[in-house]
Amino acid sequence: MRQGLAGGDLGLVFADPPYTERLVTPLLECLSAAGCVRPGGRVVLEHDRGEILPDACDPFARETARRFGNTVVDIYVRTDDPRGAAPPDAPAERA
């Protein structure tokens, strides 16, 4: 993955890995290491409510989490900017 997606070009990533594999946190760590999501970009992760995700995985911070029965959707935003510029403001959360 690192070779094919490096460069910080992705603005939005959706992931819904198999629930029983508990792959969401490793996937977030892999995206972090690959540097493929641009500053201000979002990562949307769907997972079982039993899989507890961290509030942050540098350079990502959890923006929101929504529960739908046994399913949780977490949205992380990349908060850093390697060029030194401030990241774009996160949009207001909708109810």
N, CA, C and O atoms as a MOPAC input file, in Angstrom:
PM7 MOZYME 1SCF
protein

 N      0.82000 1    -1.19500 1     0.00000 1
 C      0.00000 1     0.00000 1     0.00000 1
 C      0.86100 1     1.25500 1     0.00000 1
 O      0.52400 1     2.22100 1    -0.68500 1
 N      1.93500 1     1.27200 1     0.72800 1
 C      2.75600 1     2.47300 1     0.82000 1
 C      3.28100 1     2.92100 1    -0.54000 1
 O      3.34600 1     4.11900 1    -0.81500 1
 N      3.64900 1     1.98300 1    -1.38000 1
 C      4.19800 1     2.34400 1    -2.67700 1
 C      3.13600 1     2.92200 1    -3.59900 1
 O      3.41200 1     3.86800 1    -4.33600 1
 N      1.94100 1     2.37900 1    -3.57300 1
 C      0.91000 1     2.79000 1    -4.50600 1
 C      0.14700 1     4.03600 1    -4.12000 1
 O     -0.44300 1     4.68400 1    -4.98400 1
 N      0.14100 1     4.39300 1    -2.84000 1
 C     -0.69200 1     5.51300 1    -2.40800 1
 C      0.08200 1     6.64100 1    -1.76100 1
 O     -0.54100 1     7.58600 1    -1.27700 1
 N      1.36800 1     6.59900 1    -1.72300 1
 C      2.14700 1     7.65200 1    -1.09000 1
 C      1.95800 1     8.97300 1    -1.81900 1
 O      1.68800 1     8.98800 1    -3.01900 1
 N      2.09500 1    10.05500 1    -1.11500 1
 C      2.04000 1    11.36000 1    -1.73900 1
 C      0.96500 1    12.27600 1    -1.18600 1
 O      0.90900 1    13.44500 1    -1.56700 1
 N      0.11900 1    11.79000 1    -0.31000 1
 C     -0.86500 1    12.64500 1     0.32700 1
 C     -1.91300 1    13.20200 1    -0.60400 1
 O     -2.32700 1    14.34700 1    -0.42600 1
 N     -2.36400 1    12.44400 1    -1.59300 1
 C     -3.32000 1    12.94000 1    -2.57200 1
 C     -4.78100 1    12.64400 1    -2.24200 1
 O     -5.67600 1    13.24700 1    -2.83400 1
 N     -5.03900 1    11.73100 1    -1.31100 1
 C     -6.41300 1    11.32300 1    -1.05900 1
 C     -7.11000 1    12.29100 1    -0.10300 1
 O     -6.57600 1    12.63200 1     0.95200 1
 N     -8.29900 1    12.72200 1    -0.48500 1
 C     -9.07400 1    13.61400 1     0.36300 1
 C    -10.13600 1    12.89200 1     1.15700 1
 O    -10.61600 1    13.40800 1     2.16600 1
 N    -10.51700 1    11.69000 1     0.71000 1
 C    -11.56000 1    10.92600 1     1.37800 1
 C    -11.30600 1     9.44200 1     1.18600 1
 O    -11.11800 1     8.97400 1     0.06300 1
 N    -11.30300 1     8.69900 1     2.29800 1
 C    -11.09500 1     7.25700 1     2.27300 1
 C    -12.26000 1     6.61500 1     3.01700 1
 O    -12.57400 1     7.00700 1     4.14100 1
 N    -12.90200 1     5.62800 1     2.39300 1
 C    -13.94400 1     4.82900 1     3.03600 1
 C    -13.38700 1     3.43500 1     3.25500 1
 O    -12.75600 1     2.86900 1     2.36200 1
 N    -13.61800 1     2.87100 1     4.44800 1
 C    -13.16500 1     1.50600 1     4.71200 1
 C    -14.19900 1     0.78100 1     5.56600 1
 O    -14.72200 1     1.32200 1     6.54000 1
 N    -14.47300 1    -0.43900 1     5.17700 1
 C    -15.41900 1    -1.30500 1     5.87100 1
 C    -14.84500 1    -2.71300 1     5.87600 1
 O    -15.38600 1    -3.61600 1     5.23700 1
 N    -13.72600 1    -2.89900 1     6.61300 1
 C    -13.10300 1    -4.22400 1     6.61500 1
 C    -13.96500 1    -5.24400 1     7.35900 1
 O    -14.86200 1    -4.86000 1     8.11100 1
 N    -13.70600 1    -6.53700 1     7.16000 1
 C    -14.49000 1    -7.57500 1     7.85200 1
 C    -14.45400 1    -7.36800 1     9.37300 1
 O    -13.38300 1    -7.24400 1     9.96600 1
 N    -15.62300 1    -7.33200 1     9.98000 1
 C    -15.72000 1    -7.04200 1    11.41300 1
 C    -14.92900 1    -8.01000 1    12.27800 1
 O    -14.28400 1    -7.59200 1    13.24000 1
 N    -14.96700 1    -9.29400 1    11.95200 1
 C    -14.33100 1   -10.29800 1    12.80000 1
 C    -12.80600 1   -10.22300 1    12.78100 1
 O    -12.15400 1   -10.81200 1    13.64200 1
 N    -12.23300 1    -9.51700 1    11.82500 1
 C    -10.77500 1    -9.44000 1    11.69900 1
 C    -10.14500 1    -8.33700 1    12.54800 1
 O     -8.93200 1    -8.34300 1    12.75700 1
 N    -10.94200 1    -7.39800 1    13.03700 1
 C    -10.42400 1    -6.28100 1    13.85100 1
 C     -9.29700 1    -5.55100 1    13.12800 1
 O     -8.20500 1    -5.39300 1    13.67300 1
 N     -9.55900 1    -5.10900 1    11.91100 1
 C     -8.54400 1    -4.48700 1    11.05900 1
 C     -8.59400 1    -2.96400 1    11.01800 1
 O     -7.75500 1    -2.34000 1    10.36800 1
 N     -9.55300 1    -2.36100 1    11.69100 1
 C     -9.74000 1    -0.92100 1    11.53600 1
 C     -8.56200 1    -0.13400 1    12.11800 1
 O     -8.02900 1     0.74900 1    11.44600 1
 N     -8.15100 1    -0.43100 1    13.33700 1
 C     -7.01900 1     0.29700 1    13.92500 1
 C     -5.73600 1     0.05800 1    13.12400 1
 O     -5.02500 1     1.02100 1    12.83600 1
 N     -5.40900 1    -1.19800 1    12.74900 1
 C     -4.22100 1    -1.38000 1    11.90200 1
 C     -4.31900 1    -0.63700 1    10.56400 1
 O     -3.31400 1    -0.14000 1    10.05500 1
 N     -5.52200 1    -0.56300 1     9.99800 1
 C     -5.69600 1     0.16800 1     8.74300 1
 C     -5.41300 1     1.65900 1     8.94400 1
 O     -4.73800 1     2.28400 1     8.12500 1
 N     -5.93200 1     2.22100 1    10.03600 1
 C     -5.67600 1     3.63100 1    10.33300 1
 C     -4.18400 1     3.88100 1    10.52500 1
 O     -3.65400 1     4.88600 1    10.05200 1
 N     -3.51000 1     2.97300 1    11.21600 1
 C     -2.06300 1     3.08900 1    11.40400 1
 C     -1.31900 1     2.99800 1    10.08100 1
 O     -0.33400 1     3.70600 1     9.87200 1
 N     -1.77900 1     2.13700 1     9.19200 1
 C     -1.15800 1     1.97900 1     7.87800 1
 C     -1.33300 1     3.25100 1     7.03400 1
 O     -0.39800 1     3.69800 1     6.37000 1
 N     -2.53500 1     3.82000 1     7.07000 1
 C     -2.77300 1     5.07800 1     6.34500 1
 C     -1.88600 1     6.19100 1     6.89900 1
 O     -1.37400 1     7.02200 1     6.14900 1
 N     -1.71300 1     6.19600 1     8.20200 1
 C     -0.84600 1     7.18500 1     8.82500 1
 C      0.59000 1     7.03100 1     8.34100 1
 O      1.23100 1     8.00700 1     7.95200 1
 N      1.08900 1     5.80000 1     8.36800 1
 C      2.47300 1     5.54000 1     7.95100 1
 C      2.68100 1     5.81100 1     6.46600 1
 O      3.75300 1     6.26000 1     6.06000 1
 N      1.66400 1     5.54100 1     5.65900 1
 C      1.79200 1     5.72400 1     4.21100 1
 C      1.77300 1     7.19300 1     3.80300 1
 O      2.31700 1     7.55800 1     2.76100 1
 N      1.15000 1     8.03400 1     4.62000 1
 C      1.08700 1     9.45000 1     4.27100 1
 C      0.26900 1     9.73200 1     3.02800 1
 O      0.53700 1    10.70100 1     2.31800 1
 N     -0.72500 1     8.90200 1     2.75200 1
 C     -1.47500 1     9.01100 1     1.50200 1
 C     -2.70900 1     9.91500 1     1.59100 1
 O     -3.32200 1    10.22100 1     0.56800 1
 N     -3.07100 1    10.33900 1     2.78500 1
 C     -4.22900 1    11.21900 1     2.94900 1
 C     -3.72500 1    12.64300 1     3.12700 1
 O     -2.85800 1    12.90200 1     3.96200 1
 N     -4.26400 1    13.55400 1     2.35100 1
 C     -3.78600 1    14.93800 1     2.40800 1
 C     -4.27000 1    15.63400 1     3.68800 1
 O     -5.26300 1    15.21100 1     4.28000 1
 N     -3.58500 1    16.68400 1     4.11400 1
 C     -4.02500 1    17.44500 1     5.28400 1
 C     -5.47200 1    17.91200 1     5.10400 1
 O     -5.84300 1    18.42700 1     4.04900 1
 N     -6.27000 1    17.72800 1     6.13700 1
 C     -7.68700 1    18.06100 1     6.06500 1
 C     -8.53800 1    16.94300 1     5.49100 1
 O     -9.76600 1    17.02800 1     5.50800 1
 N     -7.89500 1    15.88400 1     4.97700 1
 C     -8.61400 1    14.75200 1     4.40800 1
 C     -9.31500 1    13.93800 1     5.48100 1
 O     -8.93800 1    13.97700 1     6.65200 1
 N    -10.33400 1    13.20300 1     5.07300 1
 C    -11.13400 1    12.41400 1     6.00400 1
 C    -10.98000 1    10.92200 1     5.73400 1
 O    -10.79900 1    10.49400 1     4.59500 1
 N    -11.05800 1    10.13300 1     6.82000 1
 C    -11.07100 1     8.67500 1     6.73900 1
 C    -12.33600 1     8.21700 1     7.45400 1
 O    -12.51300 1     8.47600 1     8.64500 1
 N    -13.21600 1     7.53500 1     6.72100 1
 C    -14.48400 1     7.05000 1     7.25900 1
 C    -14.33700 1     5.54500 1     7.47100 1
 O    -14.08200 1     4.79900 1     6.52600 1
 N    -14.50200 1     5.10500 1     8.72400 1
 C    -14.27400 1     3.71800 1     9.08900 1
 C    -15.52900 1     3.11500 1     9.69600 1
 O    -16.04800 1     3.62000 1    10.69100 1
 N    -16.01600 1     2.03700 1     9.10000 1
 C    -17.16300 1     1.32200 1     9.63700 1
 C    -16.66000 1     0.06800 1    10.34800 1
 O    -15.80600 1    -0.65000 1     9.82800 1
 N    -17.20000 1    -0.18800 1    11.54800 1
 C    -16.73100 1    -1.33500 1    12.32500 1
 C    -17.77100 1    -1.75300 1    13.35400 1
 O    -18.75700 1    -1.05300 1    13.58700 1
 N    -17.53000 1    -2.90600 1    13.96400 1
 C    -18.38000 1    -3.41400 1    15.02700 1
 C    -18.19300 1    -2.56500 1    16.28200 1
 O    -17.08900 1    -2.09900 1    16.56500 1
 N    -19.26900 1    -2.36800 1    17.02700 1
 C    -19.17000 1    -1.52200 1    18.22200 1
 C    -18.21800 1    -2.08700 1    19.27100 1
 O    -17.76100 1    -1.35500 1    20.14900 1
 N    -17.91700 1    -3.37600 1    19.18800 1
 C    -16.97200 1    -3.98200 1    20.12100 1
 C    -15.52300 1    -3.62600 1    19.83800 1
 O    -14.66200 1    -3.82400 1    20.69600 1
 N    -15.24100 1    -3.10900 1    18.66200 1
 C    -13.87300 1    -2.69200 1    18.32200 1
 C    -13.72100 1    -1.22100 1    18.70100 1
 O    -14.27800 1    -0.33600 1    18.05200 1
 N    -12.96800 1    -0.98300 1    19.74800 1
 C    -12.78200 1     0.36800 1    20.27200 1
 C    -11.59200 1     1.01200 1    19.56000 1
 O    -10.48600 1     0.47300 1    19.55800 1
 N    -11.84000 1     2.16300 1    18.96200 1
 C    -10.78300 1     2.86600 1    18.23300 1
 C    -10.20700 1     3.99500 1    19.08400 1
 O    -10.88200 1     4.51400 1    19.97400 1
 N     -8.96600 1     4.37100 1    18.80900 1
 C     -8.35400 1     5.47300 1    19.56800 1
 C     -8.95900 1     6.81200 1    19.15500 1
 O     -9.48200 1     6.95200 1    18.04900 1
 N     -8.88400 1     7.79000 1    20.05100 1
 C     -9.34800 1     9.13600 1    19.71800 1
 C     -8.46300 1     9.78200 1    18.66100 1
 O     -8.90800 1    10.62900 1    17.88700 1
 N     -7.19300 1     9.35900 1    18.64500 1
 C     -6.24500 1     9.91000 1    17.67700 1
 C     -5.23100 1     8.84400 1    17.29100 1
 O     -4.89800 1     7.96000 1    18.08000 1
 N     -4.75200 1     8.94900 1    16.06400 1
 C     -3.67200 1     8.11200 1    15.54100 1
 C     -2.88500 1     9.04700 1    14.62900 1
 O     -3.20000 1     9.19200 1    13.44800 1
 N     -1.87000 1     9.67000 1    15.18600 1
 C     -1.13400 1    10.73300 1    14.52200 1
 C     -0.85300 1    10.39600 1    13.05900 1
 O     -0.25700 1     9.35400 1    12.78600 1
 N     -1.25500 1    11.22700 1    12.12600 1
 C     -1.75600 1    12.59700 1    12.21100 1
 C     -3.28200 1    12.71500 1    12.18000 1
 O     -3.80500 1    13.78700 1    11.87500 1
 N     -4.00100 1    11.63800 1    12.48900 1
 C     -5.46100 1    11.67000 1    12.42600 1
 C     -6.07200 1    11.86700 1    13.80900 1
 O     -5.55800 1    11.36400 1    14.80700 1
 N     -7.17000 1    12.60300 1    13.85100 1
 C     -7.94700 1    12.78500 1    15.07800 1
 C     -9.40200 1    12.46500 1    14.76200 1
 O     -9.91400 1    12.81800 1    13.70000 1
 N    -10.06000 1    11.79000 1    15.70500 1
 C    -11.46900 1    11.46200 1    15.48600 1
 C    -12.29200 1    12.74400 1    15.48800 1
 O    -12.23000 1    13.54400 1    16.42100 1
 N    -13.05500 1    12.91500 1    14.42900 1
 C    -13.92300 1    14.07800 1    14.28200 1
 C    -15.30600 1    13.78400 1    14.84900 1
 O    -15.91100 1    14.63300 1    15.50400 1
 N    -15.80200 1    12.57900 1    14.59300 1
 C    -17.11700 1    12.19200 1    15.08900 1
 C    -17.24100 1    10.68000 1    15.04800 1
 O    -16.47900 1    10.00000 1    14.36200 1
 N    -18.20800 1    10.16200 1    15.78900 1
 C    -18.53300 1     8.73100 1    15.76200 1
 C    -20.04600 1     8.60800 1    15.84500 1
 O    -20.69400 1     9.31800 1    16.61400 1
 N    -20.60200 1     7.70900 1    15.05400 1
 C    -22.05500 1     7.46600 1    15.02900 1
 C    -22.30300 1     5.97700 1    15.19600 1
 O    -21.63900 1     5.14600 1    14.57600 1
 N    -23.25800 1     5.65800 1    16.03500 1
 C    -23.61400 1     4.25800 1    16.26000 1
 C    -24.94700 1     3.94800 1    15.60300 1
 O    -25.91000 1     4.70500 1    15.72000 1
 N    -24.97900 1     2.81800 1    14.90900 1
 C    -26.18200 1     2.31800 1    14.24600 1
 C    -26.34100 1     0.86400 1    14.65900 1
 O    -25.82300 1    -0.02500 1    13.98300 1
 N    -27.05000 1     0.60100 1    15.75800 1
 C    -27.16400 1    -0.76400 1    16.26900 1
 C    -25.80600 1    -1.26700 1    16.70700 1
 O    -25.16800 1    -0.66000 1    17.56600 1
 N    -25.34900 1    -2.37900 1    16.12300 1
 C    -24.04100 1    -2.93900 1    16.46000 1
 C    -22.91100 1    -2.38200 1    15.59800 1
 O    -21.76300 1    -2.81000 1    15.72100 1
 N    -23.23500 1    -1.43600 1    14.73200 1
 C    -22.24800 1    -0.85100 1    13.82800 1
 C    -21.90600 1     0.57200 1    14.27800 1
 O    -22.77100 1     1.32700 1    14.71900 1
 N    -20.63300 1     0.91100 1    14.15600 1
 C    -20.15800 1     2.26900 1    14.44700 1
 C    -19.45600 1     2.79900 1    13.20300 1
 O    -18.71900 1     2.07100 1    12.53700 1
 N    -19.68700 1     4.06100 1    12.89800 1
 C    -18.97400 1     4.75100 1    11.83100 1
 C    -18.18500 1     5.88400 1    12.48000 1
 O    -18.75800 1     6.81300 1    13.05000 1
 N    -16.86400 1     5.79000 1    12.38400 1
 C    -15.97700 1     6.83400 1    12.90500 1
 C    -15.42400 1     7.63100 1    11.73200 1
 O    -15.09900 1     7.07400 1    10.68400 1
 N    -15.32500 1     8.92700 1    11.92000 1
 C    -14.71300 1     9.78200 1    10.91000 1
 C    -13.50400 1    10.45400 1    11.54000 1
 O    -13.60400 1    11.13600 1    12.55900 1
 N    -12.35700 1    10.24100 1    10.90200 1
 C    -11.10500 1    10.85200 1    11.33100 1
 C    -10.69800 1    11.91200 1    10.31000 1
 O    -10.98000 1    11.78300 1     9.11900 1
 N    -10.03200 1    12.95600 1    10.79200 1
 C     -9.52400 1    13.99800 1     9.91300 1
 C     -8.01400 1    14.09200 1    10.11600 1
 O     -7.51800 1    13.99200 1    11.23800 1
 N     -7.29800 1    14.28300 1     9.01800 1
 C     -5.84400 1    14.49700 1     9.13000 1
 C     -5.62300 1    15.93300 1     9.55200 1
 O     -6.03700 1    16.86500 1     8.86300 1
 N     -4.96800 1    16.10700 1    10.68900 1
 C     -4.87500 1    17.42700 1    11.30300 1
 C     -3.55200 1    18.13500 1    11.09000 1
 O     -3.43100 1    19.31100 1    11.43200 1
 N     -2.56600 1    17.46400 1    10.54200 1
 C     -1.27300 1    18.11700 1    10.35600 1
 C     -1.11000 1    18.61000 1     8.92600 1
 O     -1.90800 1    18.28300 1     8.04800 1
 N     -0.08800 1    19.38300 1     8.70800 1
 C      0.25100 1    19.82600 1     7.36400 1
 C      1.76700 1    19.88100 1     7.26500 1
 O      2.39300 1    20.74600 1     7.87800 1
 N      2.37000 1    18.96800 1     6.50200 1
 C      3.82600 1    18.93100 1     6.42200 1
 C      4.43500 1    20.19200 1     5.82400 1
 O      5.63600 1    20.42100 1     5.97200 1
 N      3.64100 1    21.00600 1     5.15700 1
 C      4.16500 1    22.25500 1     4.59300 1
 C      4.15600 1    23.37900 1     5.62000 1
 O      4.65100 1    24.47100 1     5.34000 1
 N      3.59900 1    23.13000 1     6.80700 1
 C      3.58100 1    24.13600 1     7.85500 1
 C      2.34900 1    25.01500 1     7.84200 1
 O      2.19900 1    25.86600 1     8.71900 1
 N      1.46300 1    24.83700 1     6.87500 1
 C      0.23600 1    25.64400 1     6.81500 1
 C     -0.81300 1    25.05100 1     7.74700 1
 O     -0.78100 1    23.86000 1     8.05800 1
 N     -1.73000 1    25.88100 1     8.18100 1
 C     -2.80900 1    25.41900 1     9.04500 1
 C     -3.74600 1    24.53600 1     8.24300 1
 O     -4.01100 1    24.82000 1     7.07500 1
 N     -4.25700 1    23.45600 1     8.85800 1
 C     -5.22100 1    22.60400 1     8.15200 1
 C     -6.54400 1    23.32100 1     7.97400 1
 O     -6.85700 1    24.23500 1     8.73700 1
 N     -7.33000 1    22.92500 1     6.97900 1
 C     -8.64400 1    23.55100 1     6.79900 1
 C     -9.52000 1    23.26800 1     8.01300 1
 O     -9.39700 1    22.22200 1     8.65100 1
 N    -10.40000 1    24.20700 1     8.32200 1
 C    -11.32400 1    24.01000 1     9.42800 1
 C    -12.24700 1    22.85600 1     9.13200 1
 O    -12.68900 1    22.67200 1     7.99800 1
 N    -12.53700 1    22.07800 1    10.16000 1
 C    -13.48700 1    20.97300 1    10.00700 1
 C    -14.88000 1    21.54400 1     9.90200 1
 O    -15.20600 1    22.51500 1    10.58500 1
 N    -15.71700 1    20.95000 1     9.04600 1
 C    -17.09900 1    21.44300 1     8.94200 1
 C    -17.86300 1    21.17800 1    10.23500 1
 O    -17.53400 1    20.26400 1    10.99000 1
 N    -18.87800 1    21.98400 1    10.47400 1
 C    -19.70000 1    21.79700 1    11.66200 1
 C    -20.39500 1    20.45100 1    11.58700 1
 O    -20.82800 1    20.01500 1    10.52100 1
 N    -20.49600 1    19.79800 1    12.74500 1
 C    -21.14500 1    18.49000 1    12.80300 1
 C    -22.65100 1    18.65900 1    12.66200 1
 O    -23.25600 1    19.53900 1    13.27400 1
 N    -23.24100 1    17.79500 1    11.84000 1
 C    -24.68500 1    17.82900 1    11.64500 1
 C    -25.36600 1    16.88200 1    12.61600 1
 O    -24.84400 1    15.81000 1    12.92400 1
 N    -26.51700 1    17.27800 1    13.08800 1
 C    -27.24900 1    16.44500 1    14.05300 1
 C    -27.99200 1    15.34900 1    13.33800 1
 O    -28.66800 1    14.54300 1    13.97700 1

